[in-house]
Short mmCIF file of N, CA, C and O in Angstrom, two decimals:
data_model
loop_
_atom_site.label_atom_id
_atom_site.label_comp_id
_atom_site.label_asym_id
_atom_site.label_seq_id
_atom_site.Cartn_x
_atom_site.Cartn_y
_atom_site.Cartn_z
N ASP A 23 118.23 112.44 65.06
CA ASP A 23 117.96 113.40 66.13
C ASP A 23 116.55 113.05 66.81
O ASP A 23 115.46 112.83 66.18
N LEU A 24 116.73 113.27 68.16
CA LEU A 24 115.68 112.71 68.86
C LEU A 24 114.44 113.60 68.97
O LEU A 24 114.69 115.00 68.97
N PRO A 25 113.32 113.08 68.74
CA PRO A 25 112.34 114.03 68.73
C PRO A 25 112.11 114.81 70.15
O PRO A 25 112.44 114.29 71.30
N THR A 26 111.64 116.28 70.09
CA THR A 26 111.72 117.03 71.26
C THR A 26 110.95 116.46 72.49
O THR A 26 111.20 116.53 73.67
N ILE A 27 109.69 115.74 72.20
CA ILE A 27 109.09 114.97 73.35
C ILE A 27 109.61 114.08 74.14
O ILE A 27 109.26 113.87 75.24
N CYS A 28 110.59 113.59 73.37
CA CYS A 28 111.45 112.62 74.08
C CYS A 28 112.71 113.07 75.24
O CYS A 28 113.22 112.32 75.72
N LYS A 29 112.72 114.29 75.11
CA LYS A 29 113.65 115.19 75.80
C LYS A 29 113.06 115.61 77.02
O LYS A 29 113.63 116.18 77.95
N VAL A 30 111.78 115.45 77.11
CA VAL A 30 110.89 115.96 78.23
C VAL A 30 110.66 114.86 79.09
O VAL A 30 110.14 113.72 78.76
N GLU A 31 111.00 114.91 80.53
CA GLU A 31 110.84 113.99 81.55
C GLU A 31 109.65 114.10 82.21
O GLU A 31 109.20 115.07 82.91
N PHE A 32 108.58 113.10 81.68
CA PHE A 32 107.07 113.12 82.36
C PHE A 32 107.34 111.95 83.24
O PHE A 32 107.45 110.75 83.26
N LYS A 33 107.08 112.35 84.85
CA LYS A 33 107.13 111.36 85.64
C LYS A 33 105.76 111.16 86.56
O LYS A 33 104.91 112.09 86.55
N VAL A 34 105.32 110.04 86.85
CA VAL A 34 104.28 109.66 87.63
C VAL A 34 104.33 110.17 89.06
O VAL A 34 105.22 109.97 89.74
N GLY A 35 103.33 110.99 89.34
CA GLY A 35 103.28 111.45 90.85
C GLY A 35 102.12 111.58 91.52
O GLY A 35 100.87 111.15 90.95
N GLN A 36 101.97 111.82 92.68
CA GLN A 36 100.84 112.02 93.52
C GLN A 36 100.88 112.98 94.47
O GLN A 36 101.81 113.23 95.30
N ILE A 37 99.94 113.96 94.50
CA ILE A 37 99.95 115.18 95.45
C ILE A 37 99.80 114.66 96.93
O ILE A 37 98.67 113.87 97.09
N THR A 38 100.55 114.84 97.76
CA THR A 38 100.51 114.40 99.12
C THR A 38 100.19 115.61 99.92
O THR A 38 99.64 115.35 101.16
N LYS A 39 100.33 116.89 99.54
CA LYS A 39 99.89 117.98 100.42
C LYS A 39 99.55 119.04 99.43
O LYS A 39 100.16 119.26 98.43
N VAL A 40 98.73 119.94 99.77
CA VAL A 40 98.45 121.06 98.93
C VAL A 40 97.83 122.28 100.01
O VAL A 40 97.12 122.02 101.01
N TRP A 41 98.16 123.48 99.35
CA TRP A 41 97.89 124.64 100.23
C TRP A 41 97.71 125.83 99.35
O TRP A 41 98.30 125.92 98.36
N VAL A 42 97.02 126.67 99.82
CA VAL A 42 96.73 127.82 98.92
C VAL A 42 97.88 128.91 99.20
O VAL A 42 98.62 129.11 100.23
N HIS A 43 98.52 129.31 97.89
CA HIS A 43 99.52 130.11 97.90
C HIS A 43 99.33 131.58 98.82
O HIS A 43 98.28 132.30 98.20
N PRO A 44 99.89 131.90 99.81
CA PRO A 44 99.41 133.04 100.61
C PRO A 44 99.69 134.51 99.84
O PRO A 44 98.78 135.52 100.20
N GLN A 45 100.19 134.56 98.66
CA GLN A 45 100.39 135.74 97.89
C GLN A 45 99.96 135.57 96.57
O GLN A 45 100.08 136.84 95.92
N ALA A 46 99.19 134.74 96.25
CA ALA A 46 98.76 134.66 94.57
C ALA A 46 97.41 133.90 94.47
O ALA A 46 97.18 132.80 95.14
N ASP A 47 96.52 134.68 94.05
CA ASP A 47 95.12 134.41 93.80
C ASP A 47 94.95 132.98 93.20
O ASP A 47 93.80 132.18 93.41
N LYS A 48 95.63 132.81 92.13
CA LYS A 48 95.31 131.65 91.36
C LYS A 48 96.20 130.33 91.55
O LYS A 48 96.10 129.35 90.99
N LEU A 49 97.24 130.35 92.54
CA LEU A 49 98.38 129.39 92.69
C LEU A 49 97.88 128.41 93.93
O LEU A 49 97.51 128.86 95.01
N TYR A 50 98.25 127.18 93.77
CA TYR A 50 98.19 126.30 94.82
C TYR A 50 99.73 126.11 94.91
O TYR A 50 100.44 125.85 93.94
N CYS A 51 100.35 125.56 96.24
CA CYS A 51 101.59 125.08 96.29
C CYS A 51 101.22 123.62 96.67
O CYS A 51 100.27 123.32 97.48
N GLU A 52 102.15 122.75 96.14
CA GLU A 52 101.97 121.30 96.48
C GLU A 52 103.16 120.65 96.81
O GLU A 52 104.29 121.08 96.27
N GLU A 53 103.08 119.36 97.22
CA GLU A 53 104.06 118.55 97.57
C GLU A 53 103.62 117.38 96.76
O GLU A 53 102.63 116.85 96.87
N ILE A 54 104.40 116.86 95.97
CA ILE A 54 104.14 115.84 94.94
C ILE A 54 105.09 114.64 95.20
O ILE A 54 106.45 114.90 94.76
N ASP A 55 104.73 113.43 95.48
CA ASP A 55 105.61 112.26 95.52
C ASP A 55 105.77 111.81 94.01
O ASP A 55 104.95 111.40 93.33
N CYS A 56 106.88 111.68 93.75
CA CYS A 56 107.28 111.38 92.31
C CYS A 56 108.45 110.30 92.46
O CYS A 56 109.24 110.11 91.69
N GLY A 57 108.39 109.51 93.46
CA GLY A 57 109.21 108.26 93.85
C GLY A 57 110.63 108.59 94.13
O GLY A 57 111.51 107.90 93.94
N GLU A 58 110.90 109.95 94.52
CA GLU A 58 112.38 110.39 94.78
C GLU A 58 112.51 110.51 96.15
O GLU A 58 111.54 110.15 96.88
N ASP A 59 113.59 110.73 96.82
CA ASP A 59 113.94 110.86 98.06
C ASP A 59 113.05 111.71 98.91
O ASP A 59 112.74 111.47 100.03
N THR A 60 112.71 112.81 98.39
CA THR A 60 111.77 113.72 99.19
C THR A 60 110.72 114.30 98.07
O THR A 60 111.09 114.17 96.72
N PRO A 61 109.65 114.59 98.60
CA PRO A 61 108.53 115.08 97.52
C PRO A 61 109.00 116.57 96.83
O PRO A 61 109.67 117.27 97.42
N ARG A 62 108.57 116.46 95.75
CA ARG A 62 108.76 117.78 95.08
C ARG A 62 107.80 118.94 95.15
O ARG A 62 106.51 118.54 95.65
N GLN A 63 108.34 120.22 95.61
CA GLN A 63 107.32 121.33 95.92
C GLN A 63 107.15 121.94 94.34
O GLN A 63 108.00 122.26 93.72
N ILE A 64 105.94 122.07 94.22
CA ILE A 64 105.54 122.51 92.48
C ILE A 64 104.35 123.54 92.92
O ILE A 64 103.35 123.27 93.75
N ALA A 65 104.41 124.66 92.19
CA ALA A 65 103.24 125.69 92.25
C ALA A 65 102.54 125.36 91.08
O ALA A 65 103.21 125.30 89.95
N SER A 66 101.13 125.55 90.89
CA SER A 66 100.38 125.48 89.91
C SER A 66 99.27 126.31 89.91
O SER A 66 98.76 126.66 91.11
N GLY A 67 98.77 126.87 88.66
CA GLY A 67 97.75 127.90 88.57
C GLY A 67 96.36 127.19 88.69
O GLY A 67 95.42 127.55 87.70
N LEU A 68 96.07 126.25 89.45
CA LEU A 68 94.88 125.31 89.33
C LEU A 68 93.63 125.79 90.32
O LEU A 68 92.88 125.27 90.11
N ARG A 69 93.81 126.93 91.02
CA ARG A 69 92.89 127.33 91.96
C ARG A 69 91.61 127.63 91.35
O ARG A 69 90.33 127.38 91.90
N PRO A 70 91.60 128.19 90.22
CA PRO A 70 90.25 128.46 89.42
C PRO A 70 89.50 127.23 88.93
O PRO A 70 88.25 127.29 88.76
N HIS A 71 90.08 126.18 89.07
CA HIS A 71 89.53 124.78 88.36
C HIS A 71 89.36 123.70 89.46
O HIS A 71 88.49 122.97 89.18
N PHE A 72 90.09 123.52 90.61
CA PHE A 72 89.90 122.66 91.49
C PHE A 72 89.88 122.96 92.92
O PHE A 72 90.67 124.24 93.45
N THR A 73 89.29 122.38 93.79
CA THR A 73 89.46 122.50 95.33
C THR A 73 90.72 121.98 95.79
O THR A 73 91.27 120.96 95.14
N GLU A 74 91.17 122.44 96.95
CA GLU A 74 92.19 121.69 97.57
C GLU A 74 91.84 120.02 97.76
O GLU A 74 92.57 119.22 97.76
N GLU A 75 90.36 119.70 98.16
CA GLU A 75 89.99 118.45 98.29
C GLU A 75 90.36 117.63 96.93
O GLU A 75 90.58 116.71 97.17
N GLN A 76 89.95 118.14 96.03
CA GLN A 76 90.03 117.59 94.52
C GLN A 76 91.70 117.46 94.35
O GLN A 76 91.89 116.38 93.57
N MET A 77 92.44 118.50 94.75
CA MET A 77 93.79 118.22 94.50
C MET A 77 94.46 117.16 95.22
O MET A 77 95.32 116.12 94.67
N LEU A 78 94.10 116.83 96.66
CA LEU A 78 94.84 116.04 97.48
C LEU A 78 94.75 114.76 97.05
O LEU A 78 93.44 114.15 96.90
N GLY A 79 95.94 114.00 96.88
CA GLY A 79 95.62 112.53 96.59
C GLY A 79 95.52 112.27 95.06
O GLY A 79 95.75 111.09 94.45
N GLN A 80 95.56 113.33 94.32
CA GLN A 80 95.32 113.11 92.85
C GLN A 80 96.60 112.54 92.21
O GLN A 80 97.76 112.79 92.49
N ARG A 81 96.35 111.48 91.57
CA ARG A 81 97.49 111.04 90.49
C ARG A 81 97.69 111.90 89.31
O ARG A 81 96.73 111.99 88.76
N LEU A 82 98.87 112.11 88.72
CA LEU A 82 99.10 112.79 87.81
C LEU A 82 100.38 112.80 87.15
O LEU A 82 101.34 111.95 87.57
N LEU A 83 100.72 113.43 86.01
CA LEU A 83 102.08 113.41 85.44
C LEU A 83 102.72 114.92 85.83
O LEU A 83 102.14 115.96 85.87
N VAL A 84 104.09 114.70 86.12
CA VAL A 84 104.91 115.98 86.45
C VAL A 84 106.04 115.93 85.38
O VAL A 84 106.47 115.06 85.01
N VAL A 85 106.03 117.32 84.62
CA VAL A 85 107.21 117.41 84.05
C VAL A 85 108.25 117.79 84.89
O VAL A 85 108.31 118.85 85.56
N ALA A 86 109.17 116.78 84.92
CA ALA A 86 110.15 116.81 86.09
C ALA A 86 111.82 117.28 85.81
O ALA A 86 112.39 117.75 86.66
N ASN A 87 111.97 117.61 84.40
CA ASN A 87 113.30 118.13 84.22
C ASN A 87 113.34 119.61 83.61
O ASN A 87 114.01 120.03 82.85
N LEU A 88 112.43 120.39 84.48
CA LEU A 88 112.49 121.80 84.25
C LEU A 88 113.43 122.45 85.27
O LEU A 88 113.53 122.25 86.38
N LYS A 89 113.95 123.66 84.85
CA LYS A 89 114.76 124.51 85.93
C LYS A 89 113.81 124.97 86.87
O LYS A 89 112.70 125.40 86.57
N ALA A 90 114.16 124.99 88.24
CA ALA A 90 113.25 125.47 89.34
C ALA A 90 113.11 127.02 89.01
O ALA A 90 113.93 127.65 88.65
N LYS A 91 111.95 127.33 89.28
CA LYS A 91 111.54 128.62 88.98
C LYS A 91 110.81 129.28 90.29
O LYS A 91 110.01 128.72 90.92
N ASN A 92 110.92 130.46 90.47
CA ASN A 92 110.18 131.04 91.73
C ASN A 92 108.91 131.74 91.18
O ASN A 92 109.00 132.47 90.20
N LEU A 93 107.75 131.22 91.66
CA LEU A 93 106.51 131.73 91.29
C LEU A 93 105.90 132.42 92.50
O LEU A 93 105.58 131.80 93.42
N VAL A 94 105.94 133.96 92.49
CA VAL A 94 105.57 134.68 93.67
C VAL A 94 106.11 134.22 94.99
O VAL A 94 105.64 134.11 95.81
N GLY A 95 107.71 134.05 94.95
CA GLY A 95 108.32 133.54 96.02
C GLY A 95 108.36 132.14 96.45
O GLY A 95 108.81 132.00 97.42
N PHE A 96 107.49 131.32 95.52
CA PHE A 96 107.70 130.06 95.95
C PHE A 96 108.37 129.28 94.90
O PHE A 96 108.00 129.16 93.77
N LYS A 97 109.47 128.44 95.37
CA LYS A 97 110.31 127.63 94.32
C LYS A 97 109.66 126.46 93.82
O LYS A 97 109.34 125.54 94.55
N SER A 98 109.31 126.66 92.61
CA SER A 98 108.74 125.31 91.80
C SER A 98 109.58 124.51 91.22
O SER A 98 110.38 125.03 90.24
N HIS A 99 109.66 123.14 91.57
CA HIS A 99 110.56 122.13 90.86
C HIS A 99 109.75 121.33 89.98
O HIS A 99 109.69 119.98 90.05
N GLY A 100 109.24 121.87 88.93
CA GLY A 100 108.38 121.11 87.87
C GLY A 100 107.00 121.60 87.65
O GLY A 100 106.75 122.94 88.03
N MET A 101 106.33 121.06 86.89
CA MET A 101 104.98 121.65 86.33
C MET A 101 104.05 120.30 86.36
O MET A 101 104.34 119.27 85.95
N VAL A 102 102.74 120.57 86.76
CA VAL A 102 101.74 119.71 86.81
C VAL A 102 101.00 119.55 85.24
O VAL A 102 100.67 120.56 84.87
N LEU A 103 101.13 118.57 84.80
CA LEU A 103 100.45 118.62 83.34
C LEU A 103 99.02 118.20 83.37
O LEU A 103 98.42 117.25 83.80
N CYS A 104 98.29 119.11 82.79
CA CYS A 104 96.79 119.10 82.49
C CYS A 104 96.44 119.52 81.06
O CYS A 104 97.34 119.89 80.23
N ALA A 105 95.12 119.14 80.85
CA ALA A 105 94.76 119.38 79.33
C ALA A 105 93.52 120.47 79.69
O ALA A 105 92.90 120.29 80.52
N ALA A 106 93.27 121.38 78.69
CA ALA A 106 92.23 122.29 78.80
C ALA A 106 91.45 122.45 77.64
O ALA A 106 92.05 122.12 76.38
N SER A 107 90.17 122.84 77.57
CA SER A 107 89.46 123.11 76.59
C SER A 107 90.03 124.33 75.91
O SER A 107 90.60 125.27 76.66
N PRO A 108 89.65 124.65 74.57
CA PRO A 108 90.23 125.90 74.16
C PRO A 108 89.97 127.14 74.81
O PRO A 108 90.67 128.08 74.81
N ASP A 109 88.75 127.30 75.50
CA ASP A 109 88.44 128.42 76.08
C ASP A 109 88.81 128.30 77.44
O ASP A 109 88.50 129.21 78.31
N ASP A 110 89.61 127.37 78.16
CA ASP A 110 89.99 127.32 79.41
C ASP A 110 88.91 127.11 80.44
O ASP A 110 89.18 127.43 81.63
N THR A 111 87.88 126.71 80.08
CA THR A 111 86.49 126.65 80.93
C THR A 111 86.73 125.22 81.47
O THR A 111 86.18 125.01 82.73
N LYS A 112 87.25 124.26 80.94
CA LYS A 112 87.38 122.98 81.54
C LYS A 112 88.87 122.40 81.38
O LYS A 112 89.46 122.43 80.39
N VAL A 113 89.41 122.18 82.67
CA VAL A 113 90.71 121.88 82.76
C VAL A 113 90.47 120.28 83.46
O VAL A 113 89.96 120.18 84.44
N GLU A 114 91.59 119.32 83.10
CA GLU A 114 91.52 118.02 83.74
C GLU A 114 93.07 117.84 83.68
O GLU A 114 93.87 117.89 82.81
N PHE A 115 93.37 116.68 84.77
CA PHE A 115 94.93 116.25 85.01
C PHE A 115 95.03 115.11 83.82
O PHE A 115 93.85 114.63 83.41
N VAL A 116 96.23 115.16 83.47
CA VAL A 116 96.53 114.14 82.45
C VAL A 116 97.09 112.86 83.46
O VAL A 116 97.96 112.91 84.36
N GLU A 117 95.97 111.84 83.72
CA GLU A 117 96.37 110.72 84.58
C GLU A 117 97.07 109.69 84.09
O GLU A 117 96.57 109.11 82.93
N PRO A 118 97.91 109.02 84.80
CA PRO A 118 98.63 107.94 84.34
C PRO A 118 97.96 106.61 84.61
O PRO A 118 96.87 106.66 85.42
N PRO A 119 98.10 105.47 84.13
CA PRO A 119 97.34 104.42 84.53
C PRO A 119 97.63 103.88 85.87
O PRO A 119 98.57 104.19 86.58
N LEU A 120 96.48 103.40 86.42
CA LEU A 120 96.44 103.27 87.90
C LEU A 120 97.49 102.26 88.48
O LEU A 120 98.03 102.57 89.49
N ASP A 121 98.13 101.39 87.69
CA ASP A 121 99.10 100.47 87.99
C ASP A 121 100.54 101.21 87.80
O ASP A 121 101.54 100.49 88.03
N ALA A 122 100.59 102.55 87.31
CA ALA A 122 101.90 103.02 86.89
C ALA A 122 102.54 103.37 88.43
O ALA A 122 101.96 104.15 88.97
N PRO A 123 103.81 102.99 88.65
CA PRO A 123 104.47 103.25 90.01
C PRO A 123 104.68 104.76 90.08
O PRO A 123 105.03 105.29 89.00
N LEU A 124 104.68 105.25 91.21
CA LEU A 124 105.15 106.58 91.40
C LEU A 124 106.76 106.81 90.84
O LEU A 124 107.45 105.65 91.39
N GLY A 125 106.78 107.88 90.24
CA GLY A 125 108.17 107.96 89.47
C GLY A 125 108.60 107.47 88.52
O GLY A 125 109.54 107.49 87.70
N GLU A 126 107.67 106.57 87.87
CA GLU A 126 107.98 106.04 86.58
C GLU A 126 108.10 106.99 85.47
O GLU A 126 107.13 107.92 85.56
N VAL A 127 108.98 106.86 84.57
CA VAL A 127 109.02 107.90 83.62
C VAL A 127 108.26 107.50 82.32
O VAL A 127 108.52 106.28 81.91
N VAL A 128 107.39 108.18 81.77
CA VAL A 128 106.52 108.02 80.56
C VAL A 128 107.51 107.90 79.39
O VAL A 128 108.11 108.68 79.03
N GLN A 129 107.13 106.72 78.66
CA GLN A 129 107.76 106.42 77.35
C GLN A 129 106.59 106.63 76.36
O GLN A 129 105.40 106.41 76.54
N PHE A 130 106.90 106.84 74.98
CA PHE A 130 106.05 106.98 73.92
C PHE A 130 105.94 105.80 72.84
O PHE A 130 107.21 105.71 72.46
N GLU A 131 105.08 105.19 72.90
CA GLU A 131 104.96 103.97 71.65
C GLU A 131 105.27 104.39 70.49
O GLU A 131 104.79 105.29 70.16
N GLY A 132 106.29 103.83 69.95
CA GLY A 132 106.68 104.31 68.34
C GLY A 132 107.54 105.26 68.33
O GLY A 132 108.13 105.87 67.26
N LEU A 133 108.16 105.76 69.74
CA LEU A 133 109.37 106.51 69.48
C LEU A 133 110.44 106.11 70.14
O LEU A 133 110.25 105.30 71.04
N PRO A 134 111.50 106.81 70.02
CA PRO A 134 112.87 106.21 70.73
C PRO A 134 112.52 106.41 72.29
O PRO A 134 111.90 107.16 72.66
N PRO A 135 113.55 105.58 73.04
CA PRO A 135 113.24 105.91 74.54
C PRO A 135 113.58 107.24 75.00
O PRO A 135 114.27 108.09 74.24
N THR A 136 112.93 107.62 76.05
CA THR A 136 113.03 109.13 76.53
C THR A 136 114.28 109.33 77.03
O THR A 136 114.96 108.42 77.80
N MET A 137 115.00 110.33 76.72
CA MET A 137 116.38 110.77 77.06
C MET A 137 116.28 112.27 77.45
O MET A 137 116.68 113.15 76.75
N PRO A 138 115.93 112.42 78.80
CA PRO A 138 115.55 113.82 79.26
C PRO A 138 116.71 114.61 79.03
O PRO A 138 117.67 114.38 79.65
N ALA A 139 116.47 115.93 78.81
CA ALA A 139 117.42 116.96 78.68
C ALA A 139 117.59 117.29 80.01
O ALA A 139 116.89 117.41 81.18
N SER A 140 118.65 118.13 80.37
CA SER A 140 119.04 118.67 81.69
C SER A 140 118.17 119.75 82.01
O SER A 140 117.81 120.47 80.78
N ALA A 141 118.05 120.09 83.08
CA ALA A 141 116.99 121.21 83.46
C ALA A 141 117.62 122.63 82.86
O ALA A 141 117.04 123.62 82.78
N ALA A 142 118.90 122.53 82.62
CA ALA A 142 119.51 123.92 81.98
C ALA A 142 119.33 123.98 80.70
O ALA A 142 119.65 125.06 79.93
N GLN A 143 118.93 123.07 79.93
CA GLN A 143 118.80 122.97 78.29
C GLN A 143 117.28 123.55 78.22
O GLN A 143 116.27 123.52 78.48
#
């Protein structure tokens, strides 16, 4: 049986556009280049932790095989992967290696190749 982590599609991405969600105090709306035909639109609750300037151009990992979800009227097509301290006072992006191309799917050493589940699963 495939480990659950191997069913999650983590893609290398870069934020190309970011703006404050007009109706939510904690949300940013982003366009993220994940090496696909068009940038993904993703909403993230990172306003308390980063400025727009810190977000723009950030390389990161995107959870790419999630079902699209409306977040205060903004359709989000994925999730930005971050790590946080136990008390949430420090939040950091999970950054891919500098030479990882946009769109590359993360594999895990010592585990079977990633076989992403569909967004419906």
